[in-house]
Short mmCIF file of C-alpha atoms and ligand atoms in Angstrom, two decimals:
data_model
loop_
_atom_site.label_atom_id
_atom_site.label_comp_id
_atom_site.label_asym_id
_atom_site.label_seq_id
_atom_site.Cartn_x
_atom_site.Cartn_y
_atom_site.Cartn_z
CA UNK A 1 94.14 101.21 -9.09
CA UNK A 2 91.01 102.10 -10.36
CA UNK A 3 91.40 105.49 -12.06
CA UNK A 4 90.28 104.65 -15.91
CA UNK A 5 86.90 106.89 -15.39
CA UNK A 6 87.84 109.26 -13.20
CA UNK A 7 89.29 112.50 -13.66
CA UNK A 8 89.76 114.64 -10.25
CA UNK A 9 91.55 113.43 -7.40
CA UNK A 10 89.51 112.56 -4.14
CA UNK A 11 89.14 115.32 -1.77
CA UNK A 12 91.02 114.90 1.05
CA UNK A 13 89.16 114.06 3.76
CA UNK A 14 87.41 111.30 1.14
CA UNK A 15 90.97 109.61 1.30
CA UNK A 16 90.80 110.09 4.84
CA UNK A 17 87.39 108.36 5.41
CA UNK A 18 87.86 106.06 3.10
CA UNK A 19 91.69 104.29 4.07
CA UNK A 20 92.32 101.58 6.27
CA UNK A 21 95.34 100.92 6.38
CA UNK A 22 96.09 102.39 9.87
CA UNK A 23 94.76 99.77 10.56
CA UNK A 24 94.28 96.51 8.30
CA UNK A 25 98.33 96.63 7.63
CA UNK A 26 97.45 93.82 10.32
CA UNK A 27 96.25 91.30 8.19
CA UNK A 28 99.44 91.87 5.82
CA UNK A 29 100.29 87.83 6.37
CA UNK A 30 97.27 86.83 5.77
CA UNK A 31 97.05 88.99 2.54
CA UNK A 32 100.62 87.98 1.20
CA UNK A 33 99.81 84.09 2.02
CA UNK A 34 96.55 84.15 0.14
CA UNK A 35 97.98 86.24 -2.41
CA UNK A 36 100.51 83.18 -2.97
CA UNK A 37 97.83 81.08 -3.15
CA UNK A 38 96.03 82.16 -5.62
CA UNK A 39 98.83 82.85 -7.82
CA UNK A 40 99.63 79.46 -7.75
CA UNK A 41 96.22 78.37 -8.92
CA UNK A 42 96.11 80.91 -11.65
CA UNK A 43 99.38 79.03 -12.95
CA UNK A 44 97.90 75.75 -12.33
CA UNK A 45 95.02 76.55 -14.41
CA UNK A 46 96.77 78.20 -17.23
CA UNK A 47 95.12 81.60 -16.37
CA UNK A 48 98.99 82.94 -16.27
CA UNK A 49 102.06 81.99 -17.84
CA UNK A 50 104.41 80.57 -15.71
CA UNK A 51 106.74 83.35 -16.22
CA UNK A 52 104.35 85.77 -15.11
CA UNK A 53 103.73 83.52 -11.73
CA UNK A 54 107.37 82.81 -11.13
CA UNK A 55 107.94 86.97 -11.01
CA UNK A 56 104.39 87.46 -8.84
CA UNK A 57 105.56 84.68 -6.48
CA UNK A 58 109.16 85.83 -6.05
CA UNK A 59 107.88 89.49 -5.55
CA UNK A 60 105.70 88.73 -2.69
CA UNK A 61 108.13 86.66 -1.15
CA UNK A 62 110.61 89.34 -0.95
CA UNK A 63 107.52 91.83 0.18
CA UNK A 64 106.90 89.71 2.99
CA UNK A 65 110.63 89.85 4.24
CA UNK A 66 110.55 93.46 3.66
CA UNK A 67 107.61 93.97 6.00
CA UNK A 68 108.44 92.05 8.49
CA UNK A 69 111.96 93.63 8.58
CA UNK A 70 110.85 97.18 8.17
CA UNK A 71 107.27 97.10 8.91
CA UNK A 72 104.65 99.00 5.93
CA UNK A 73 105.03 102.81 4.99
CA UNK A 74 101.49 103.38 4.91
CA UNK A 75 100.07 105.67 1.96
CA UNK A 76 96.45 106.58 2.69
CA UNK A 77 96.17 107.54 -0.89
CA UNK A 78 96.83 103.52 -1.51
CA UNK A 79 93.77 103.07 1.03
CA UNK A 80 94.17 99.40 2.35
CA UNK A 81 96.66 96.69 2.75
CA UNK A 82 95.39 94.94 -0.50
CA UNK A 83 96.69 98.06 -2.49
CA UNK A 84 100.10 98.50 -0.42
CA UNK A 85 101.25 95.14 -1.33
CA UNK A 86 99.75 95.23 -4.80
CA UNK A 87 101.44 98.74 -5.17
CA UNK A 88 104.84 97.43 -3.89
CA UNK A 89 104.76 94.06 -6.32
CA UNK A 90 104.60 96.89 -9.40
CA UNK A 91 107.23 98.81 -8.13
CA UNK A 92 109.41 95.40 -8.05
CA UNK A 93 108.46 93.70 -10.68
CA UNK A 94 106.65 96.14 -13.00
CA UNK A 95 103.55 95.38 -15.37
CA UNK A 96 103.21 91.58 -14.34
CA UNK A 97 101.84 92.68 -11.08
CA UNK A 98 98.56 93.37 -12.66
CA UNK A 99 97.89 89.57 -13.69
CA UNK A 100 97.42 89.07 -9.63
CA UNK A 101 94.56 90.75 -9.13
CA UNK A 102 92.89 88.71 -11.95
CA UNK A 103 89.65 86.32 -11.56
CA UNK A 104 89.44 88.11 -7.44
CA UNK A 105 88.41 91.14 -5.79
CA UNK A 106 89.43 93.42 -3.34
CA UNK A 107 85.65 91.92 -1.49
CA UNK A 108 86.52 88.15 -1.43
CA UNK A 109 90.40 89.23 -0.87
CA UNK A 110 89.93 90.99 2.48
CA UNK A 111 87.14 88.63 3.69
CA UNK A 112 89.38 85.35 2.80
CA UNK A 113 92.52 87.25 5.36
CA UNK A 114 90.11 87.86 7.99
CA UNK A 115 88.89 84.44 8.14
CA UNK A 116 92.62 83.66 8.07
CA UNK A 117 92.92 85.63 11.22
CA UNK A 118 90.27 84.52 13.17
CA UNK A 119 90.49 81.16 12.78
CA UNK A 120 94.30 82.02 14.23
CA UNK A 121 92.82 83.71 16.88
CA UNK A 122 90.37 80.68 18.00
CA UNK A 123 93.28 78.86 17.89
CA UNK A 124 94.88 81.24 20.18
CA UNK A 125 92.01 81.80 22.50
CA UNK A 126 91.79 77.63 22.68
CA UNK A 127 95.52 77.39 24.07
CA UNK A 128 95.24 80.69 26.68
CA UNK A 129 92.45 78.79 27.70
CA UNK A 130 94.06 75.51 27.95
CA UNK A 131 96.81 77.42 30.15
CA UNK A 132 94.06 78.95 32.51
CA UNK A 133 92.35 76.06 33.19
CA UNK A 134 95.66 74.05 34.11
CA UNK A 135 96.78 76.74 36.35
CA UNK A 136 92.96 76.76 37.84
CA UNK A 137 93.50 72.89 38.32
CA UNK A 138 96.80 73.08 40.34
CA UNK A 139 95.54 76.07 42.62
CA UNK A 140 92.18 73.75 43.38
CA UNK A 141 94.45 70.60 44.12
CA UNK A 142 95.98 72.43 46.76
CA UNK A 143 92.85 74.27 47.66
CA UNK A 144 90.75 71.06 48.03
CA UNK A 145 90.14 71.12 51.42
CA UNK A 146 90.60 74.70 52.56
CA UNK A 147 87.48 76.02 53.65
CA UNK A 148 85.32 79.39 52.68
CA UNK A 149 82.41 80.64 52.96
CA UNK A 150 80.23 79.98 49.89
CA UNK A 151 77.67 83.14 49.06
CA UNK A 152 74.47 83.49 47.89
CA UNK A 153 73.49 87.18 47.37
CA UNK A 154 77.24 87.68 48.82
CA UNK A 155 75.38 86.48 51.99
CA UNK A 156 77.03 83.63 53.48
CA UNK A 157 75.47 80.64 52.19
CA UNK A 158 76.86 77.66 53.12
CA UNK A 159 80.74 76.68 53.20
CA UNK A 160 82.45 75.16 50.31
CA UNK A 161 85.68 74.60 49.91
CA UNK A 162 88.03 77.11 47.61
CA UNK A 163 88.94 74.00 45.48
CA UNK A 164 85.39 73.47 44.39
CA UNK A 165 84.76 77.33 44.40
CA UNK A 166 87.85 77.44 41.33
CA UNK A 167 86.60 74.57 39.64
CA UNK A 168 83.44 76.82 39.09
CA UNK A 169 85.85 78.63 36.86
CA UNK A 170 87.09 75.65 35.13
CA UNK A 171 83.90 74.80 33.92
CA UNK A 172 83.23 78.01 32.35
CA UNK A 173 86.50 77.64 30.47
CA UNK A 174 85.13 74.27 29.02
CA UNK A 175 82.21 75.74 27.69
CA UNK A 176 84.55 79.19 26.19
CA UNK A 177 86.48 76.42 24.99
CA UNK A 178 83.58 74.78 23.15
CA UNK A 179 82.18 77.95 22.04
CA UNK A 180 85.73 78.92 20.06
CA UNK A 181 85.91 75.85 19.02
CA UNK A 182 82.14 75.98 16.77
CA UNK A 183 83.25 79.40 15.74
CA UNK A 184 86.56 77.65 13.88
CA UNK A 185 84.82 74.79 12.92
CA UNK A 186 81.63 76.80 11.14
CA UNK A 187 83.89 79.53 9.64
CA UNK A 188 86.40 77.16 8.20
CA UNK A 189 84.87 77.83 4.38
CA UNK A 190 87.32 79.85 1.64
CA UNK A 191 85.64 82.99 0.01
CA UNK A 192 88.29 83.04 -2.40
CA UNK A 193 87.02 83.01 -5.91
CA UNK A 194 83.77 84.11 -5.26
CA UNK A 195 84.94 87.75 -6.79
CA UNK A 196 83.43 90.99 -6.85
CA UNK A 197 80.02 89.02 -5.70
CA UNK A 198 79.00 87.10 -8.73
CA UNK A 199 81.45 84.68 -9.20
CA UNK A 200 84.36 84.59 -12.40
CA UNK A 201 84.11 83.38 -15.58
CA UNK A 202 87.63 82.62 -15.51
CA UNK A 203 88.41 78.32 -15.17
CA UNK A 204 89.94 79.16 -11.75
CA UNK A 205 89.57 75.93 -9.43
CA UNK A 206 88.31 77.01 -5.50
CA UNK A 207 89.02 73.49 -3.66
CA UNK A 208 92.79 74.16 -4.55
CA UNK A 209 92.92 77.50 -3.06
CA UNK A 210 90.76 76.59 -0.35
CA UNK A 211 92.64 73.75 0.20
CA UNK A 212 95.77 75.49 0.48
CA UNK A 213 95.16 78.05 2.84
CA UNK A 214 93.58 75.38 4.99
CA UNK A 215 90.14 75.71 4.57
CA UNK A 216 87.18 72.61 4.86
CA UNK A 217 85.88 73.48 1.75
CA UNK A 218 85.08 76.83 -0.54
CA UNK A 219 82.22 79.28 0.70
CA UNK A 220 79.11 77.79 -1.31
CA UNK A 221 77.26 80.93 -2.35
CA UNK A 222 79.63 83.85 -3.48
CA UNK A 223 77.22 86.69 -2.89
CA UNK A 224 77.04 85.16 1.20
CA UNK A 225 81.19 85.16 0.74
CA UNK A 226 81.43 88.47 0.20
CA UNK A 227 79.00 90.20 2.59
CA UNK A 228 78.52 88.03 5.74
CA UNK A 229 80.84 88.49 8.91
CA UNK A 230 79.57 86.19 10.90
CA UNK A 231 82.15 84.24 11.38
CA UNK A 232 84.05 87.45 12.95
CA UNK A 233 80.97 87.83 14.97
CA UNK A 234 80.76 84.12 16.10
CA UNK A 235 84.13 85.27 17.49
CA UNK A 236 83.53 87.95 19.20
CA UNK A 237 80.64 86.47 20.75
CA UNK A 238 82.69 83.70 21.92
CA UNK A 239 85.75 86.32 23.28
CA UNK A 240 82.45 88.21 25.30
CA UNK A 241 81.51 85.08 26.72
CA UNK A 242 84.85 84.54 28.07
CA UNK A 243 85.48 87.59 28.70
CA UNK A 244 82.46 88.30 31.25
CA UNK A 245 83.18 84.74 32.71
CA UNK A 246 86.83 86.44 33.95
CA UNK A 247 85.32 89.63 35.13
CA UNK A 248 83.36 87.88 37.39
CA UNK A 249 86.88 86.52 38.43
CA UNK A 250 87.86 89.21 38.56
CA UNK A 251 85.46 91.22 40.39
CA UNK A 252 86.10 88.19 43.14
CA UNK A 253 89.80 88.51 43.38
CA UNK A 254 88.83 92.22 43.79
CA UNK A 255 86.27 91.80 46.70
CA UNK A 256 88.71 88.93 47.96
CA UNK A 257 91.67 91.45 47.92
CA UNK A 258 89.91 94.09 50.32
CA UNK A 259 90.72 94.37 53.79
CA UNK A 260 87.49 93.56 55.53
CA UNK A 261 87.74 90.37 53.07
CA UNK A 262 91.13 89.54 53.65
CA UNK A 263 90.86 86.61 51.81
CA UNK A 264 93.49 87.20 49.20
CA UNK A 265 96.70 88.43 49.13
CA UNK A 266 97.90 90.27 45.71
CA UNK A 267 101.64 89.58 44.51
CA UNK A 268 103.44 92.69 44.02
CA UNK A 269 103.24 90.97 40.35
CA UNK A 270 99.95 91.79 40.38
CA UNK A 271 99.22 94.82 42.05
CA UNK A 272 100.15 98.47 42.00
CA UNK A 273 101.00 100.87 44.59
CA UNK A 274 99.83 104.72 45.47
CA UNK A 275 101.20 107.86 44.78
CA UNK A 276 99.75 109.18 48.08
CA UNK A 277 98.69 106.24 50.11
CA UNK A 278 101.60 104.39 51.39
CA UNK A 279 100.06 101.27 52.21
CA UNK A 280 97.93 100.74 49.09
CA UNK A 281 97.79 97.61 47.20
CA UNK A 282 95.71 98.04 44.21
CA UNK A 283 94.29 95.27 42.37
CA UNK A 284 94.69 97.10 38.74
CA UNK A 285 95.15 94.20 37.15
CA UNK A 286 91.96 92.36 37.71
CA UNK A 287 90.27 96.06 37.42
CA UNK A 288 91.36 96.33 34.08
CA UNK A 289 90.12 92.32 32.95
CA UNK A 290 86.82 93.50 34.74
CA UNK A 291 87.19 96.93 32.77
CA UNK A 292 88.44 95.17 28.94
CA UNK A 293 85.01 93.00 29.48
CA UNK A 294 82.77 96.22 28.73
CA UNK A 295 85.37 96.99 26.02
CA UNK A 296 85.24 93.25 24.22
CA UNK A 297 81.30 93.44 24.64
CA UNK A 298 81.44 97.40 22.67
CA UNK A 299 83.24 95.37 19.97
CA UNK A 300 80.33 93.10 19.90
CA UNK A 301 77.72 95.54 19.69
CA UNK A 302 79.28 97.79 17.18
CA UNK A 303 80.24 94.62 14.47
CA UNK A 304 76.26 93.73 15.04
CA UNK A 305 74.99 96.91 14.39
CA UNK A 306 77.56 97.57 11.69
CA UNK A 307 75.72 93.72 9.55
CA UNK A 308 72.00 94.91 11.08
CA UNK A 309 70.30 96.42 7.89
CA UNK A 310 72.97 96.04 5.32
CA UNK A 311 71.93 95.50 2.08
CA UNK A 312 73.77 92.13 0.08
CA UNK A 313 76.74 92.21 -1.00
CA UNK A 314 79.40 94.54 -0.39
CA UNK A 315 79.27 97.69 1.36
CA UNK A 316 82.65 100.11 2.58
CA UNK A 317 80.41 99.70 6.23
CA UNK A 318 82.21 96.34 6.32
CA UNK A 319 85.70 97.80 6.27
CA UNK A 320 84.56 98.79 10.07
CA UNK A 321 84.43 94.80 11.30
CA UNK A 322 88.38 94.95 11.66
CA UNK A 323 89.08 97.76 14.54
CA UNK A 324 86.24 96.11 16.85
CA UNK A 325 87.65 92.32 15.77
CA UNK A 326 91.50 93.33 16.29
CA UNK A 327 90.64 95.07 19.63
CA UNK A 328 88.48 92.49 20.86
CA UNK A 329 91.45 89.81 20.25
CA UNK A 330 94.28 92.06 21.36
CA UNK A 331 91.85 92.73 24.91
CA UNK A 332 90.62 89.08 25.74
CA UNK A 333 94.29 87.67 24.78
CA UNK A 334 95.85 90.12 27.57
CA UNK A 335 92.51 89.10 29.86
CA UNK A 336 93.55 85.70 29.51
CA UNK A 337 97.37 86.07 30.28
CA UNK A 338 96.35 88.42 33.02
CA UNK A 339 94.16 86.01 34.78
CA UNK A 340 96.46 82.86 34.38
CA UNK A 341 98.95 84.89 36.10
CA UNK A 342 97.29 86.24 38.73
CA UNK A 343 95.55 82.69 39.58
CA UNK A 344 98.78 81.06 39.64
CA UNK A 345 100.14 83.75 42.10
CA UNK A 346 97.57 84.85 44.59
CA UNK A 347 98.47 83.90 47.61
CA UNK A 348 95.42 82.52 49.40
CA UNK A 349 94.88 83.15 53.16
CA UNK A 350 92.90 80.14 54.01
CA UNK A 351 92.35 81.20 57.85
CA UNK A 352 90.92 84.49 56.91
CA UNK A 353 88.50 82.09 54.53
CA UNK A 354 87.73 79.84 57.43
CA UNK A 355 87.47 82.62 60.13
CA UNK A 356 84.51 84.18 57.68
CA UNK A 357 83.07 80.91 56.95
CA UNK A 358 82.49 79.99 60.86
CA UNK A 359 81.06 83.54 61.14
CA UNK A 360 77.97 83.60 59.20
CA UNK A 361 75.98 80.78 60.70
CA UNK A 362 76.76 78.99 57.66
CA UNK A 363 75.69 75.78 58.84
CA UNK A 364 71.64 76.66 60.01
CA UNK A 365 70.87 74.31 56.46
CA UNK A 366 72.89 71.37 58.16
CA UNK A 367 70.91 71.82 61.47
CA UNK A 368 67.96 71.98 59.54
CA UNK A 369 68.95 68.93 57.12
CA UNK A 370 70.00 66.73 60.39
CA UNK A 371 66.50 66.99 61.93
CA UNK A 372 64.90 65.93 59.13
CA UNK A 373 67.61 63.34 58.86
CA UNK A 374 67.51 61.65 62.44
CA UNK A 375 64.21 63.43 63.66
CA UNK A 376 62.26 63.01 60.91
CA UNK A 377 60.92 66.43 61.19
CA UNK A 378 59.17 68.29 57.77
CA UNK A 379 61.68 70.29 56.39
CA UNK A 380 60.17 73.30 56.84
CA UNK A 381 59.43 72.96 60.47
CA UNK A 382 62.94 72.60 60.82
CA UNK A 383 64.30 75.18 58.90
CA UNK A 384 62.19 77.06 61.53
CA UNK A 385 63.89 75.48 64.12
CA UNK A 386 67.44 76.05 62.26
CA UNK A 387 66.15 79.84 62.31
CA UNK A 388 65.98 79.99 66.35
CA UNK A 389 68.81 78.80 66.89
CA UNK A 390 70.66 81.05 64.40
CA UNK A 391 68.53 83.84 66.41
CA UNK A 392 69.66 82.69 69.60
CA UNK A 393 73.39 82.42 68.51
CA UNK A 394 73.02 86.19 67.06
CA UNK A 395 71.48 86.93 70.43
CA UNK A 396 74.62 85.55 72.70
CA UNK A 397 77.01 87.29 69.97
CA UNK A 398 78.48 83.76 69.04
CA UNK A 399 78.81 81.59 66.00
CA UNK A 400 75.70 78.79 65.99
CA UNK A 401 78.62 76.29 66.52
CA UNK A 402 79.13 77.78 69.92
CA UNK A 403 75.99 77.25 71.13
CA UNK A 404 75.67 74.95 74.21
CA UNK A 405 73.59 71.98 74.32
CA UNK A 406 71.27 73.80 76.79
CA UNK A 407 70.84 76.39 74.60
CA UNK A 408 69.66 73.76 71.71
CA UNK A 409 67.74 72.15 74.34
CA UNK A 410 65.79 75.25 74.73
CA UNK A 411 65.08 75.79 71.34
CA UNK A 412 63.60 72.30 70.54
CA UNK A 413 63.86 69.16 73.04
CA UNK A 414 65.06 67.28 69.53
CA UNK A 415 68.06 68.64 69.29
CA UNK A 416 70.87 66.62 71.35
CA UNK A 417 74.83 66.26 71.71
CA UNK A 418 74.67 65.06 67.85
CA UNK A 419 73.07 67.84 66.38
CA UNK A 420 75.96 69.99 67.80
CA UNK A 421 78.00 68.09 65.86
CA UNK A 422 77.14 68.66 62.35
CA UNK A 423 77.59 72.78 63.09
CA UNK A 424 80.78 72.15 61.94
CA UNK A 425 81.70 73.75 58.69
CA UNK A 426 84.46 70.55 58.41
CA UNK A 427 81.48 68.15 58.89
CA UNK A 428 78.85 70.34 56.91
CA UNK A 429 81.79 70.65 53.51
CA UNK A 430 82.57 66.90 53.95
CA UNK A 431 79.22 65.84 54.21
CA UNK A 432 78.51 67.56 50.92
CA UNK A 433 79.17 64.36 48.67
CA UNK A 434 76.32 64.71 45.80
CA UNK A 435 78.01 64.56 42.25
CA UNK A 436 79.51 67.88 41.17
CA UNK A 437 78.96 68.98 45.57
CA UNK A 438 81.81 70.48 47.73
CA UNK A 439 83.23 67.34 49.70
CA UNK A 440 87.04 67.79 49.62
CA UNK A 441 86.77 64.02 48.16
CA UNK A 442 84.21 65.05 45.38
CA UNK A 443 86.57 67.78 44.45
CA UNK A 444 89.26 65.90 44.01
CA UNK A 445 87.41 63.55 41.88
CA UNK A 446 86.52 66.29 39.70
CA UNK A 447 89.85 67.64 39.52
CA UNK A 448 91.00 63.71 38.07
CA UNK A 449 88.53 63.82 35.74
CA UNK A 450 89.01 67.51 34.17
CA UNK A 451 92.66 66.10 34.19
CA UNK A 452 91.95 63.49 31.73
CA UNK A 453 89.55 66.06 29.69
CA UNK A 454 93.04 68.51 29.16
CA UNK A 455 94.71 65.67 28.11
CA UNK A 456 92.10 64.65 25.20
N1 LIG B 1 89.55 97.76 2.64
C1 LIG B 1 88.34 97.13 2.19
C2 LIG B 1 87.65 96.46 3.38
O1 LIG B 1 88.29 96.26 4.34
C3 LIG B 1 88.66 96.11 1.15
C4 LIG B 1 87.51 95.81 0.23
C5 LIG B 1 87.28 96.97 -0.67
N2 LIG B 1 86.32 96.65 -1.66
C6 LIG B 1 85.66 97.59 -2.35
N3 LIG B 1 84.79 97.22 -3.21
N4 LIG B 1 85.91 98.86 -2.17
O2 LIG B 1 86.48 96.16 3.36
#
């Protein structure tokens, strides 16, 4: 492709360092459909004859059925997926070929197919996400009143309910959502045309191509076209925050899933078994989301440190964005399914939940709260007071629910038949009715309004 100067063939493990096509024979659509593209506008503009076009245009369309039917014999001597196809139009249609490759480069070629690509995979990541949050929605709709204990420092905090506890989630997703979303919208700009890094002198016409492949607009500077990736970092950024946002999900349904917990039960959907512990129930798959997080975040790292300290335009480094960008996609996409699935599945064990939320003297803040409330004590003279009387209940071995109106008695002559009432963790989760709080009612207002959000 580029042989008029040289003489000696590369050395071998030059074509070895040097090929991609293992693998950037992913981004074959994207290269074919761009391809067409700007075929069509070399036509339009009279860079081509028509019967040149016709022949390029035919050719790629039958490349593209051979690929998908028998997938790419990959030559690494033909280094990239720009060359296979390029190679394979000359074998089809001979000379013409060459007139493809005029007014672009192989720099603004490869850049235009992986913006191609990731704006398919925002688009992607937008709809998994769409699907996780629904399936989040129905589980905290029948979740809105069950009762668990809510952690701080995975201390018992305070109860919530589970609903409110998932909608947690939901809100994250919103925000991953948002995040994809300005990724798209910023990278949405055609490099096409920009060339080598210069520009052409050729009359080719960039809103057309841009245009056609579905762009806003074309890039504005050529020399930024060719050498920035941040779009596929804006990406990957986007996939980390999402990703972490499921670990922690993950790491939950993990913690949830162990026996002392209880609070979960895996589907044999979601679990695997051991080959030497007969009653194990392993929660691999929510390992694994928690495990592809560190993976998704490597790809981060390794695309920023691959732009850190690059000089403009063009450098080979840049034919390292694509193994961190397709692994990053392949990874969070399999997250996402994973963690759809197992949230629509898990079968919740809401007495185990309540059982652990009575236990930890979750409700000392109510105590606390209702003196100040009908006492008008400071509150920190009764959180002091809350404290004894979680002491005492610690001291008898019984939840501060069970304590006996003597007992409160003893503790401070404020506390009557009333304050015994708000130990409850019913009364202390309904009484939570702030915006955004855990009241089964609040919940299930938020859960009508993120209804009407999926729907807009
Ligand atoms: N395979 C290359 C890449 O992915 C295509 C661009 C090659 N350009 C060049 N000037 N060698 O970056």
């Amino acid at each position: 492709m580029w042989g008029g100067r040289f003489r000696g063939a590369a050395h071998k493990v030059m074509e070895t360092i040097n090929a991609s096509i293992s693998f950037d024979k992913h981004l074959w659509r994207q290269d074919i459909e761009a391809s067409k593209v700007h075929v069509a506008m070399l036509q339009a503009q009279n860079i081509i004859d028509d019967e040149a076009a016709q022949k390029i245009s035919n050719g790629l369309d039958k490349i593209e059925t051979e690929f998908e039917r028998d997938g790419i014999v990959e030559n690494p001597a033909l280094e990239d997926i720009h060359m296979h196809v390029e190679s394979r139009l000359a074998e089809l249609i001979g000379p013409d070929a060459g007139r493809l490759h005029t007014a672009r480069s192989r720099n603004d070629q490869v850049t235009t197919d992986l913006r191609l690509f990731v704006r398919e995979a925002c688009d992607e990541a937008n709809s998994l996400l769409v699907a996780f949050q629904e399936a989040l929605l129905d589980r905290a709709e029948e979740h809105a009143e069950t009762i668990m204990p809510g952690f701080t420092h995975l201390q018992s905090g305070q109860p919530v309910t589970l609903g409110h506890h998932l909608l947690a989630y939901f809100e994250m997703a919103v925000r991953d959502r948002s995040r994809f979303a300005d990724a798209r919208n910023r990278m949405n700009q055609c490099p096409l045309g920009a060339a080598a890094l210069a520009g052409t002198s050729y009359p080719i016409d960039r809103d057309m191509t841009a245009q056609a492949l579905g762009f806003d607009s074309p890039c504005r500077n050529s020399i930024d076209a060719v050498s920035d990736r941040d779009f596929a970092l804006d990406y990957v950024m986007a996939a980390s925050a999402c990703a972490l946002h499921l670990s922690r999900l993950a790491e939950e349904i993990i913690i949830w899933a162990s026996q002392p917990y209880g609070f979960v039960k895996l589907p044999d959907a979601w679990s695997t078994g051991s080959s030497i512990m007969p009653q194990k129930r392993n929660p691999d798959a929510a390992e694994l989301v928690r495990g592809h997080a560190g993976r998704i975040l490597g790809a981060l790292v390794s695309m920023a440190t691959m732009l850190k300290g690059l000089p403009l335009a063009y450098a080979k480094d840049l034919q390292n964005d694509k193994p961190p960008l397709f692994e990053a996609r392949e990874l969070l996409t399999l997250c996402l399914e994973a963690m759809r699935g197992m949230v629509t599945d898990l079968e919740f064990v809401p007495e185990a939940m309540l059982e652990a939320a009575r236990a930890g003297h979750a409700t000392a803040t109510d105590l606390a709260d209702w003196l100040v409330r009908e006492q008008g004590v400071p509150f920190r003279e009764a959180h002091h007071i809350a404290g004894t009387a979680v002491a005492a209940a610690e001291g008898k071995g019984v939840a501060l629910e069970e304590l006996s109106i003597d007992d409160l008695q003893a503790i401070d002559g404020r506390l009557d038949e009333a304050a015994l009432q708000v130990l409850g963790v019913e009364s202390s989760v309904a009484s939570r009715t702030s915006f955004g709080g855990t009241a089964p009612d609040q919940v299930r207002a938020q859960i009508k309004a993120a209804r009407e959000y999926l729907k807009s």
